[in-house]
Amino acid sequence: MNQVPNTDAKALSDYIRGKPYRQAIPHALPDAWIRPLARDLRQLQERQARADDHKRAVGPTMLAFHILRGRTQEREQRPRSELTFSEDKIFGTFQVYQLFLERELVTRIVGVPSEGDEDAFVEMVDRVLDSSDGSDSNFLSAFTSLMDPVP
């Protein structure tokens, strides 16, 4: 299997700086970011990174904050100079991000576009923001219902 390059945190920061949060959603990312970020999230989930945990967490953390900040401001329809998010909301956003990032990786590998992923992603982030603890107790069923084809 090909070696996946390390995520370049500075280059990722430069890439998302000043862009709308929707440019950080997995389907909008260039190919060069998909595999390294998917690897980072998978290793963090499996706790395989250990010594490099802080390095593996930098890219996903930047994207999570960028998305949470941008989506919060969009929902409130005004910029805020200061925002804070609980660990639960950040972790919930990581879960949503990992799910959609891996979905996007498969989509690109098999060459079959996934319609509606941007809206489904935003809906899942909204569920994280609206939950009291940052998680959705029915996360999988909520995702499944969003992905069900409309009759």
PDB file of C-alpha atoms in Angstrom:
ATOM      1  CA  MET A   1       0.000   0.000   0.000  1.00  0.00           C
ATOM      2  CA  ASN A   2       1.220   3.515  -0.737  1.00  0.00           C
ATOM      3  CA  GLN A   3       2.632   5.539   2.116  1.00  0.00           C
ATOM      4  CA  VAL A   4       0.299   8.387   3.055  1.00  0.00           C
ATOM      5  CA  PRO A   5       2.226  11.631   3.572  1.00  0.00           C
ATOM      6  CA  ASN A   6       2.063  13.412   6.910  1.00  0.00           C
ATOM      7  CA  THR A   7      -0.524  16.130   7.172  1.00  0.00           C
ATOM      8  CA  ASP A   8       1.203  19.482   6.740  1.00  0.00           C
ATOM      9  CA  ALA A   9      -0.554  21.583   9.395  1.00  0.00           C
ATOM     10  CA  LYS A  10       0.805  24.895   8.098  1.00  0.00           C
ATOM     11  CA  ALA A  11      -0.245  24.156   4.519  1.00  0.00           C
ATOM     12  CA  LEU A  12      -3.697  23.064   5.735  1.00  0.00           C
ATOM     13  CA  SER A  13      -4.012  26.236   7.797  1.00  0.00           C
ATOM     14  CA  ASP A  14      -2.995  28.319   4.777  1.00  0.00           C
ATOM     15  CA  TYR A  15      -5.501  26.439   2.638  1.00  0.00           C
ATOM     16  CA  ILE A  16      -8.539  27.062   4.880  1.00  0.00           C
ATOM     17  CA  ARG A  17      -7.615  30.541   6.151  1.00  0.00           C
ATOM     18  CA  GLY A  18     -10.181  33.060   5.012  1.00  0.00           C
ATOM     19  CA  LYS A  19     -12.346  30.463   3.260  1.00  0.00           C
ATOM     20  CA  PRO A  20     -15.960  29.708   4.129  1.00  0.00           C
ATOM     21  CA  TYR A  21     -16.377  26.695   6.399  1.00  0.00           C
ATOM     22  CA  ARG A  22     -18.028  24.756   3.573  1.00  0.00           C
ATOM     23  CA  GLN A  23     -14.630  24.631   1.829  1.00  0.00           C
ATOM     24  CA  ALA A  24     -13.427  22.434   4.721  1.00  0.00           C
ATOM     25  CA  ILE A  25     -16.234  19.880   4.311  1.00  0.00           C
ATOM     26  CA  PRO A  26     -14.790  16.595   3.009  1.00  0.00           C
ATOM     27  CA  HIS A  27     -16.437  16.670  -0.425  1.00  0.00           C
ATOM     28  CA  ALA A  28     -14.960  20.140  -1.053  1.00  0.00           C
ATOM     29  CA  LEU A  29     -11.386  19.227  -0.123  1.00  0.00           C
ATOM     30  CA  PRO A  30      -8.766  18.586  -2.808  1.00  0.00           C
ATOM     31  CA  ASP A  31      -7.549  14.997  -3.143  1.00  0.00           C
ATOM     32  CA  ALA A  32      -4.237  15.877  -1.500  1.00  0.00           C
ATOM     33  CA  TRP A  33      -5.970  16.391   1.887  1.00  0.00           C
ATOM     34  CA  ILE A  34      -8.384  13.454   1.891  1.00  0.00           C
ATOM     35  CA  ARG A  35      -6.036  10.537   2.572  1.00  0.00           C
ATOM     36  CA  PRO A  36      -3.777  12.201   5.174  1.00  0.00           C
ATOM     37  CA  LEU A  37      -6.767  13.505   7.154  1.00  0.00           C
ATOM     38  CA  ALA A  38      -8.580  10.156   6.926  1.00  0.00           C
ATOM     39  CA  ARG A  39      -5.429   8.422   8.198  1.00  0.00           C
ATOM     40  CA  ASP A  40      -5.060  10.931  11.053  1.00  0.00           C
ATOM     41  CA  LEU A  41      -8.650  10.485  12.206  1.00  0.00           C
ATOM     42  CA  ARG A  42      -8.490   6.700  11.881  1.00  0.00           C
ATOM     43  CA  GLN A  43      -5.268   6.514  13.878  1.00  0.00           C
ATOM     44  CA  LEU A  44      -6.665   8.808  16.550  1.00  0.00           C
ATOM     45  CA  GLN A  45      -9.767   6.647  16.751  1.00  0.00           C
ATOM     46  CA  GLU A  46      -7.749   3.447  16.993  1.00  0.00           C
ATOM     47  CA  ARG A  47      -5.210   5.113  19.303  1.00  0.00           C
ATOM     48  CA  GLN A  48      -2.402   3.920  17.052  1.00  0.00           C
ATOM     49  CA  ALA A  49      -0.692   7.284  16.809  1.00  0.00           C
ATOM     50  CA  ARG A  50       0.357   7.428  20.509  1.00  0.00           C
ATOM     51  CA  ALA A  51       3.612   9.388  20.347  1.00  0.00           C
ATOM     52  CA  ASP A  52       2.311  11.430  17.419  1.00  0.00           C
ATOM     53  CA  ASP A  53      -1.216  11.983  18.814  1.00  0.00           C
ATOM     54  CA  HIS A  54      -0.702  15.726  19.023  1.00  0.00           C
ATOM     55  CA  LYS A  55       0.554  15.837  15.417  1.00  0.00           C
ATOM     56  CA  ARG A  56      -2.305  13.653  14.161  1.00  0.00           C
ATOM     57  CA  ALA A  57      -4.888  15.802  15.944  1.00  0.00           C
ATOM     58  CA  VAL A  58      -3.754  19.179  14.565  1.00  0.00           C
ATOM     59  CA  GLY A  59      -5.353  18.967  11.093  1.00  0.00           C
ATOM     60  CA  PRO A  60      -8.709  17.530  12.207  1.00  0.00           C
ATOM     61  CA  THR A  61      -8.827  19.993  15.123  1.00  0.00           C
ATOM     62  CA  MET A  62      -8.253  22.975  12.809  1.00  0.00           C
ATOM     63  CA  LEU A  63     -10.991  21.773  10.497  1.00  0.00           C
ATOM     64  CA  ALA A  64     -13.390  21.054  13.373  1.00  0.00           C
ATOM     65  CA  PHE A  65     -12.935  24.569  14.785  1.00  0.00           C
ATOM     66  CA  HIS A  66     -13.193  26.129  11.328  1.00  0.00           C
ATOM     67  CA  ILE A  67     -16.448  24.284  10.660  1.00  0.00           C
ATOM     68  CA  LEU A  68     -17.944  24.865  14.118  1.00  0.00           C
ATOM     69  CA  ARG A  69     -17.064  28.569  14.000  1.00  0.00           C
ATOM     70  CA  GLY A  70     -18.323  29.072  10.464  1.00  0.00           C
ATOM     71  CA  ARG A  71     -21.537  27.121  10.960  1.00  0.00           C
ATOM     72  CA  THR A  72     -22.289  28.865  14.269  1.00  0.00           C
ATOM     73  CA  GLN A  73     -21.804  32.266  12.671  1.00  0.00           C
ATOM     74  CA  GLU A  74     -23.932  31.273   9.657  1.00  0.00           C
ATOM     75  CA  ARG A  75     -26.747  30.105  11.919  1.00  0.00           C
ATOM     76  CA  GLU A  76     -26.590  33.275  13.999  1.00  0.00           C
ATOM     77  CA  GLN A  77     -26.160  35.381  10.835  1.00  0.00           C
ATOM     78  CA  ARG A  78     -23.441  37.465  12.424  1.00  0.00           C
ATOM     79  CA  PRO A  79     -19.743  37.121  13.149  1.00  0.00           C
ATOM     80  CA  ARG A  80     -18.653  36.678  16.737  1.00  0.00           C
ATOM     81  CA  SER A  81     -15.295  37.775  18.020  1.00  0.00           C
ATOM     82  CA  GLU A  82     -15.154  34.967  20.563  1.00  0.00           C
ATOM     83  CA  LEU A  83     -16.504  31.415  20.547  1.00  0.00           C
ATOM     84  CA  THR A  84     -15.978  28.467  22.832  1.00  0.00           C
ATOM     85  CA  PHE A  85     -16.900  24.848  22.225  1.00  0.00           C
ATOM     86  CA  SER A  86     -16.983  21.990  24.684  1.00  0.00           C
ATOM     87  CA  GLU A  87     -14.782  18.944  24.193  1.00  0.00           C
ATOM     88  CA  ASP A  88     -17.975  16.987  23.518  1.00  0.00           C
ATOM     89  CA  LYS A  89     -18.934  19.251  20.623  1.00  0.00           C
ATOM     90  CA  ILE A  90     -15.434  19.024  19.153  1.00  0.00           C
ATOM     91  CA  PHE A  91     -15.414  15.242  19.554  1.00  0.00           C
ATOM     92  CA  GLY A  92     -18.910  15.035  18.012  1.00  0.00           C
ATOM     93  CA  THR A  93     -17.667  17.091  15.069  1.00  0.00           C
ATOM     94  CA  PHE A  94     -14.653  14.752  14.752  1.00  0.00           C
ATOM     95  CA  GLN A  95     -17.054  11.796  14.527  1.00  0.00           C
ATOM     96  CA  VAL A  96     -19.152  13.488  11.860  1.00  0.00           C
ATOM     97  CA  TYR A  97     -16.026  14.564   9.998  1.00  0.00           C
ATOM     98  CA  GLN A  98     -14.493  11.094  10.074  1.00  0.00           C
ATOM     99  CA  LEU A  99     -17.678   9.489   8.795  1.00  0.00           C
ATOM    100  CA  PHE A 100     -18.028  11.913   5.889  1.00  0.00           C
ATOM    101  CA  LEU A 101     -14.287  11.962   5.142  1.00  0.00           C
ATOM    102  CA  GLU A 102     -14.173   8.182   4.841  1.00  0.00           C
ATOM    103  CA  ARG A 103     -17.356   8.281   2.771  1.00  0.00           C
ATOM    104  CA  GLU A 104     -15.723  10.844   0.463  1.00  0.00           C
ATOM    105  CA  LEU A 105     -12.559   8.746   0.190  1.00  0.00           C
ATOM    106  CA  VAL A 106     -14.600   5.732  -0.953  1.00  0.00           C
ATOM    107  CA  THR A 107     -16.625   7.943  -3.312  1.00  0.00           C
ATOM    108  CA  ARG A 108     -13.441   9.129  -5.017  1.00  0.00           C
ATOM    109  CA  ILE A 109     -11.944   5.640  -5.190  1.00  0.00           C
ATOM    110  CA  VAL A 110     -15.002   4.056  -6.791  1.00  0.00           C
ATOM    111  CA  GLY A 111     -15.885   7.099  -8.894  1.00  0.00           C
ATOM    112  CA  VAL A 112     -19.543   7.259  -7.908  1.00  0.00           C
ATOM    113  CA  PRO A 113     -20.598  10.737  -6.755  1.00  0.00           C
ATOM    114  CA  SER A 114     -22.584  10.999  -3.548  1.00  0.00           C
ATOM    115  CA  GLU A 115     -25.416  13.447  -3.943  1.00  0.00           C
ATOM    116  CA  GLY A 116     -26.458  15.481  -0.924  1.00  0.00           C
ATOM    117  CA  ASP A 117     -23.418  14.881   1.266  1.00  0.00           C
ATOM    118  CA  GLU A 118     -22.820  18.597   1.878  1.00  0.00           C
ATOM    119  CA  ASP A 119     -26.343  19.120   3.182  1.00  0.00           C
ATOM    120  CA  ALA A 120     -26.210  15.905   5.217  1.00  0.00           C
ATOM    121  CA  PHE A 121     -22.868  16.964   6.719  1.00  0.00           C
ATOM    122  CA  VAL A 122     -24.220  20.379   7.727  1.00  0.00           C
ATOM    123  CA  GLU A 123     -27.322  18.716   9.209  1.00  0.00           C
ATOM    124  CA  MET A 124     -25.159  16.405  11.314  1.00  0.00           C
ATOM    125  CA  VAL A 125     -22.996  19.318  12.510  1.00  0.00           C
ATOM    126  CA  ASP A 126     -26.214  21.142  13.441  1.00  0.00           C
ATOM    127  CA  ARG A 127     -27.259  18.115  15.484  1.00  0.00           C
ATOM    128  CA  VAL A 128     -23.930  18.250  17.312  1.00  0.00           C
ATOM    129  CA  LEU A 129     -24.322  21.999  17.945  1.00  0.00           C
ATOM    130  CA  ASP A 130     -27.921  21.568  19.130  1.00  0.00           C
ATOM    131  CA  SER A 131     -27.214  18.644  21.458  1.00  0.00           C
ATOM    132  CA  SER A 132     -26.578  19.423  25.093  1.00  0.00           C
ATOM    133  CA  ASP A 133     -23.431  17.306  25.287  1.00  0.00           C
ATOM    134  CA  GLY A 134     -22.183  17.558  21.700  1.00  0.00           C
ATOM    135  CA  SER A 135     -23.264  14.100  20.685  1.00  0.00           C
ATOM    136  CA  ASP A 136     -26.352  12.598  19.179  1.00  0.00           C
ATOM    137  CA  SER A 137     -27.412   9.458  21.021  1.00  0.00           C
ATOM    138  CA  ASN A 138     -28.870   8.151  17.795  1.00  0.00           C
ATOM    139  CA  PHE A 139     -25.966   9.285  15.614  1.00  0.00           C
ATOM    140  CA  LEU A 140     -26.011   6.273  13.297  1.00  0.00           C
ATOM    141  CA  SER A 141     -29.789   6.263  12.860  1.00  0.00           C
ATOM    142  CA  ALA A 142     -29.766  10.036  12.290  1.00  0.00           C
ATOM    143  CA  PHE A 143     -27.103   9.607   9.605  1.00  0.00           C
ATOM    144  CA  THR A 144     -28.977   6.691   8.040  1.00  0.00           C
ATOM    145  CA  SER A 145     -32.185   8.694   7.885  1.00  0.00           C
ATOM    146  CA  LEU A 146     -30.364  11.565   6.161  1.00  0.00           C
ATOM    147  CA  MET A 147     -28.902   9.159   3.600  1.00  0.00           C
ATOM    148  CA  ASP A 148     -32.175   7.357   2.818  1.00  0.00           C
ATOM    149  CA  PRO A 149     -33.334   8.074  -0.716  1.00  0.00           C
ATOM    150  CA  VAL A 150     -36.433  10.197  -0.971  1.00  0.00           C
ATOM    151  CA  PRO A 151     -39.375   8.102  -2.296  1.00  0.00           C
TER     152      PRO A 151
END
